[in-house]
CSV table of N, CA and C in Angstrom, one decimal:
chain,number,residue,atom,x,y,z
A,1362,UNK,N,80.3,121.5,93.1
A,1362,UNK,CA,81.2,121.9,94.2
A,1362,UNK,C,81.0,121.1,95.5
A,1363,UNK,N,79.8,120.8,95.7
A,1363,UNK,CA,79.8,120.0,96.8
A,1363,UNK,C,80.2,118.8,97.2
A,1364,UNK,N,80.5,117.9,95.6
A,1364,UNK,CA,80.8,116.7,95.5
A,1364,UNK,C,82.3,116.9,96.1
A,1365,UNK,N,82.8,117.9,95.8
A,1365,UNK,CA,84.6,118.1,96.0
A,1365,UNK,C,84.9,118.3,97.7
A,1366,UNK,N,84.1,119.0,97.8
A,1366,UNK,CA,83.9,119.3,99.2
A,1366,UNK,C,83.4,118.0,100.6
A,1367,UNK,N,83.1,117.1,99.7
A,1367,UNK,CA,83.1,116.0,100.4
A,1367,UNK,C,84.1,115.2,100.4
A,1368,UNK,N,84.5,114.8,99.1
A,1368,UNK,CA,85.7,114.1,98.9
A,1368,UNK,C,87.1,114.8,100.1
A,1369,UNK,N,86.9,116.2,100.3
A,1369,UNK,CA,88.4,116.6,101.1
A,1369,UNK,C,87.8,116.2,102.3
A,1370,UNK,N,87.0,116.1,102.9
A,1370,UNK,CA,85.6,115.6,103.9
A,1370,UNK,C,86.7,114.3,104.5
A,1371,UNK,N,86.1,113.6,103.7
A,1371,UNK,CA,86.8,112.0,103.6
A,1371,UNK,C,88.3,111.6,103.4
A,1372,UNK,N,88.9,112.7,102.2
A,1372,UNK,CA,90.9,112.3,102.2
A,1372,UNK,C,91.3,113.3,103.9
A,1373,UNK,N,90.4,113.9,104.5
A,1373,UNK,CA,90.7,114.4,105.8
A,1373,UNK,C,90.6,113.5,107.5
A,1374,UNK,N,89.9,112.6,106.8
A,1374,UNK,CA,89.6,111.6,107.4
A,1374,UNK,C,90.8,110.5,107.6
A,1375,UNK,N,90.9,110.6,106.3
A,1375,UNK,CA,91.6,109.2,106.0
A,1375,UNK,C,93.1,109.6,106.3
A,1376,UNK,N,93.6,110.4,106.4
A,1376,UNK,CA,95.0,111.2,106.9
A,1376,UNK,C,95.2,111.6,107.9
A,1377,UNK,N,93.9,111.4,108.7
A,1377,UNK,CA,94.6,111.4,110.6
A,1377,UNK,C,93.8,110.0,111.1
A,1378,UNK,N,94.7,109.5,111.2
A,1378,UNK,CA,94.5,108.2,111.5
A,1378,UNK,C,94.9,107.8,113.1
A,1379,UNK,N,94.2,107.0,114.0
A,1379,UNK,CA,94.9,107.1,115.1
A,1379,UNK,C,95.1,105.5,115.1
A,1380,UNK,N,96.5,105.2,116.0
A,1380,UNK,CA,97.0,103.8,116.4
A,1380,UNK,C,98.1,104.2,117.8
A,1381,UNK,N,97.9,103.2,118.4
A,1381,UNK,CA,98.4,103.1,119.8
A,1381,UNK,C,100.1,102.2,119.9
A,1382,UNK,N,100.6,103.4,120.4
A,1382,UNK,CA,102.6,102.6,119.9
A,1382,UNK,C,102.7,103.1,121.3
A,1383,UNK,N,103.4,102.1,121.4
A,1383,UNK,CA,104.2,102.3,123.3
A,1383,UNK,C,105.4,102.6,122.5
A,1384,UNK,N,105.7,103.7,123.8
A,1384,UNK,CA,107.1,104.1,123.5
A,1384,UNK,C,107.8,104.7,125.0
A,1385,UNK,N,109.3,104.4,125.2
A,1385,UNK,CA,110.1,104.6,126.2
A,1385,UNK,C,110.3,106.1,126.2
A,1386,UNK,N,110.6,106.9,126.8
A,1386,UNK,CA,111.4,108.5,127.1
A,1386,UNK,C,112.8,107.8,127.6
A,1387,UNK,N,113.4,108.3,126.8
A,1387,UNK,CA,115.0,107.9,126.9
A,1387,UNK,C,116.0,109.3,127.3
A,1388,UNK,N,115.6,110.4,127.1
A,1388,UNK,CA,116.4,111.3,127.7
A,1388,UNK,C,115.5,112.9,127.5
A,1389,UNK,N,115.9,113.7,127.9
A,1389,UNK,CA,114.9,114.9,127.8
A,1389,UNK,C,115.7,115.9,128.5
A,1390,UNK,N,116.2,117.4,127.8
A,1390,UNK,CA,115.8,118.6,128.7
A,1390,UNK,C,114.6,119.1,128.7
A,1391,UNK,N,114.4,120.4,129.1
A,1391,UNK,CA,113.4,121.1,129.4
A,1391,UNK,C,112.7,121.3,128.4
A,1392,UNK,N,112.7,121.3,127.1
A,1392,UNK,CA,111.7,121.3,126.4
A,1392,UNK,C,111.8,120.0,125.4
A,1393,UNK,N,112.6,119.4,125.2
A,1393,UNK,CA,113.3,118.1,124.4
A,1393,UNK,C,113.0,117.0,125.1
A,1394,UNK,N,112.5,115.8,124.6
A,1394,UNK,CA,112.3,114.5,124.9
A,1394,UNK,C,112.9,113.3,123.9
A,1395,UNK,N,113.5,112.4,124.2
A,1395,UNK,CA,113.8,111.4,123.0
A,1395,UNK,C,113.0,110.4,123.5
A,1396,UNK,N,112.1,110.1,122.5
A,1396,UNK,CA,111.1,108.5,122.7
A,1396,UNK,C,112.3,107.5,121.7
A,1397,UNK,N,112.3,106.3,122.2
A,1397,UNK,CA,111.9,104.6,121.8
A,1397,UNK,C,110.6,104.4,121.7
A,1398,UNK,N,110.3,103.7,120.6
A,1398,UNK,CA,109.4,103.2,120.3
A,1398,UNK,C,109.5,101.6,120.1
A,1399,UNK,N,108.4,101.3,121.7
A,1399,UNK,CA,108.7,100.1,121.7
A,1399,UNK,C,107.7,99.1,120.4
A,1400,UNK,N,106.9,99.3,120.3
A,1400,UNK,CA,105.9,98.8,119.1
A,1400,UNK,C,106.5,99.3,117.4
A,1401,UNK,N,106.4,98.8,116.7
A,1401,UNK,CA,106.6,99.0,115.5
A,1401,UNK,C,105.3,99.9,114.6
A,1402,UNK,N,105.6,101.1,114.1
A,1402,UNK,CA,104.8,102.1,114.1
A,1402,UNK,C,104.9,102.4,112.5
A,1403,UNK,N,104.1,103.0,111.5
A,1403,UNK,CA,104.4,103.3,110.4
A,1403,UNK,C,104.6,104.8,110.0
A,1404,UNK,N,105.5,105.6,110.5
A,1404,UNK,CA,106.1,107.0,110.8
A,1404,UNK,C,107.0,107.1,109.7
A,1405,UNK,N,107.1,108.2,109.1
A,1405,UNK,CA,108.4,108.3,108.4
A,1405,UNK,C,109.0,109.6,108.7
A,1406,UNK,N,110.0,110.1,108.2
A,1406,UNK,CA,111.1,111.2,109.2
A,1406,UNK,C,110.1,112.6,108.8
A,1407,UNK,N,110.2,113.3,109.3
A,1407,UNK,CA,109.6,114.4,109.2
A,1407,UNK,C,108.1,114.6,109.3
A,1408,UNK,N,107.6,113.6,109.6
A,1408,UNK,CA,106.0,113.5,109.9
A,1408,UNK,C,105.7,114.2,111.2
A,1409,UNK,N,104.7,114.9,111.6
A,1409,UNK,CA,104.3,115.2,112.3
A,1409,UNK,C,103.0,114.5,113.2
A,1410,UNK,N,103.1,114.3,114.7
A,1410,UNK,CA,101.9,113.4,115.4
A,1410,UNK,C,101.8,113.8,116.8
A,1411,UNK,N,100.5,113.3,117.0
A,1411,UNK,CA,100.4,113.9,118.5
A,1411,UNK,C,100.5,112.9,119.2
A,1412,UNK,N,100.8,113.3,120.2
A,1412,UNK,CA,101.4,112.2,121.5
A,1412,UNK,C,100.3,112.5,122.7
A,1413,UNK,N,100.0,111.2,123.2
A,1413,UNK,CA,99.1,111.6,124.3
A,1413,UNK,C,99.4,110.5,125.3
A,1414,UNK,N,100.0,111.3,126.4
A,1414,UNK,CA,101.1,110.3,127.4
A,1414,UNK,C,100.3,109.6,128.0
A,1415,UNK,N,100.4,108.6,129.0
A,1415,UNK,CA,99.4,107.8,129.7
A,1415,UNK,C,100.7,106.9,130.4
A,1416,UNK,N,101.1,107.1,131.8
A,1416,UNK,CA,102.4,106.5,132.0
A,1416,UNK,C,101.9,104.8,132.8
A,1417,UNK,N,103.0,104.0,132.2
A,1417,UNK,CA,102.5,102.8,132.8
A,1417,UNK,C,103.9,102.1,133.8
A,1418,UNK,N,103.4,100.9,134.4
A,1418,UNK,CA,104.6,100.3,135.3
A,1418,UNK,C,105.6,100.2,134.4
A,1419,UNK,N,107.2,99.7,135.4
A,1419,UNK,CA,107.8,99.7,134.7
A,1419,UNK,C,108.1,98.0,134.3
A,1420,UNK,N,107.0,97.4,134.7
A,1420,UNK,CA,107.1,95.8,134.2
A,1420,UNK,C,106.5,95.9,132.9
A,1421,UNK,N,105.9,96.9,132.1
A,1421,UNK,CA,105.2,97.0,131.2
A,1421,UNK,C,106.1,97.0,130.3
């Protein structure tokens, strides 16, 4: 049992993966935001991700 227990250890690992995508806010109410994504990202529709803002100039 313990061998299994490592294995989910590791496919848990391997399934939150972090990578850095710039992306524009293009429009937003009060609880809704629409990103652009300026970097090319490997997302597919219904995935779920966290976002962790960090705002830059707008020459960026």
């Amino acid at each position: 049992m313990r061998q299994n227990s490592s294995l989910d250890a590791i496919d848990a690992k391997l399934e939150c993966s972090k990578e850095t995508v710039r992306a524009r806010v293009l429009s937003g109410g009060e609880r809704d935001r629409f990103l652009h994504l300026l970097d090319p990202a490997a997302l597919e529709p219904g995935e779920i991700i966290e976002i962790t803002g960090k705002t830059a100039s707008h020459g960026e």
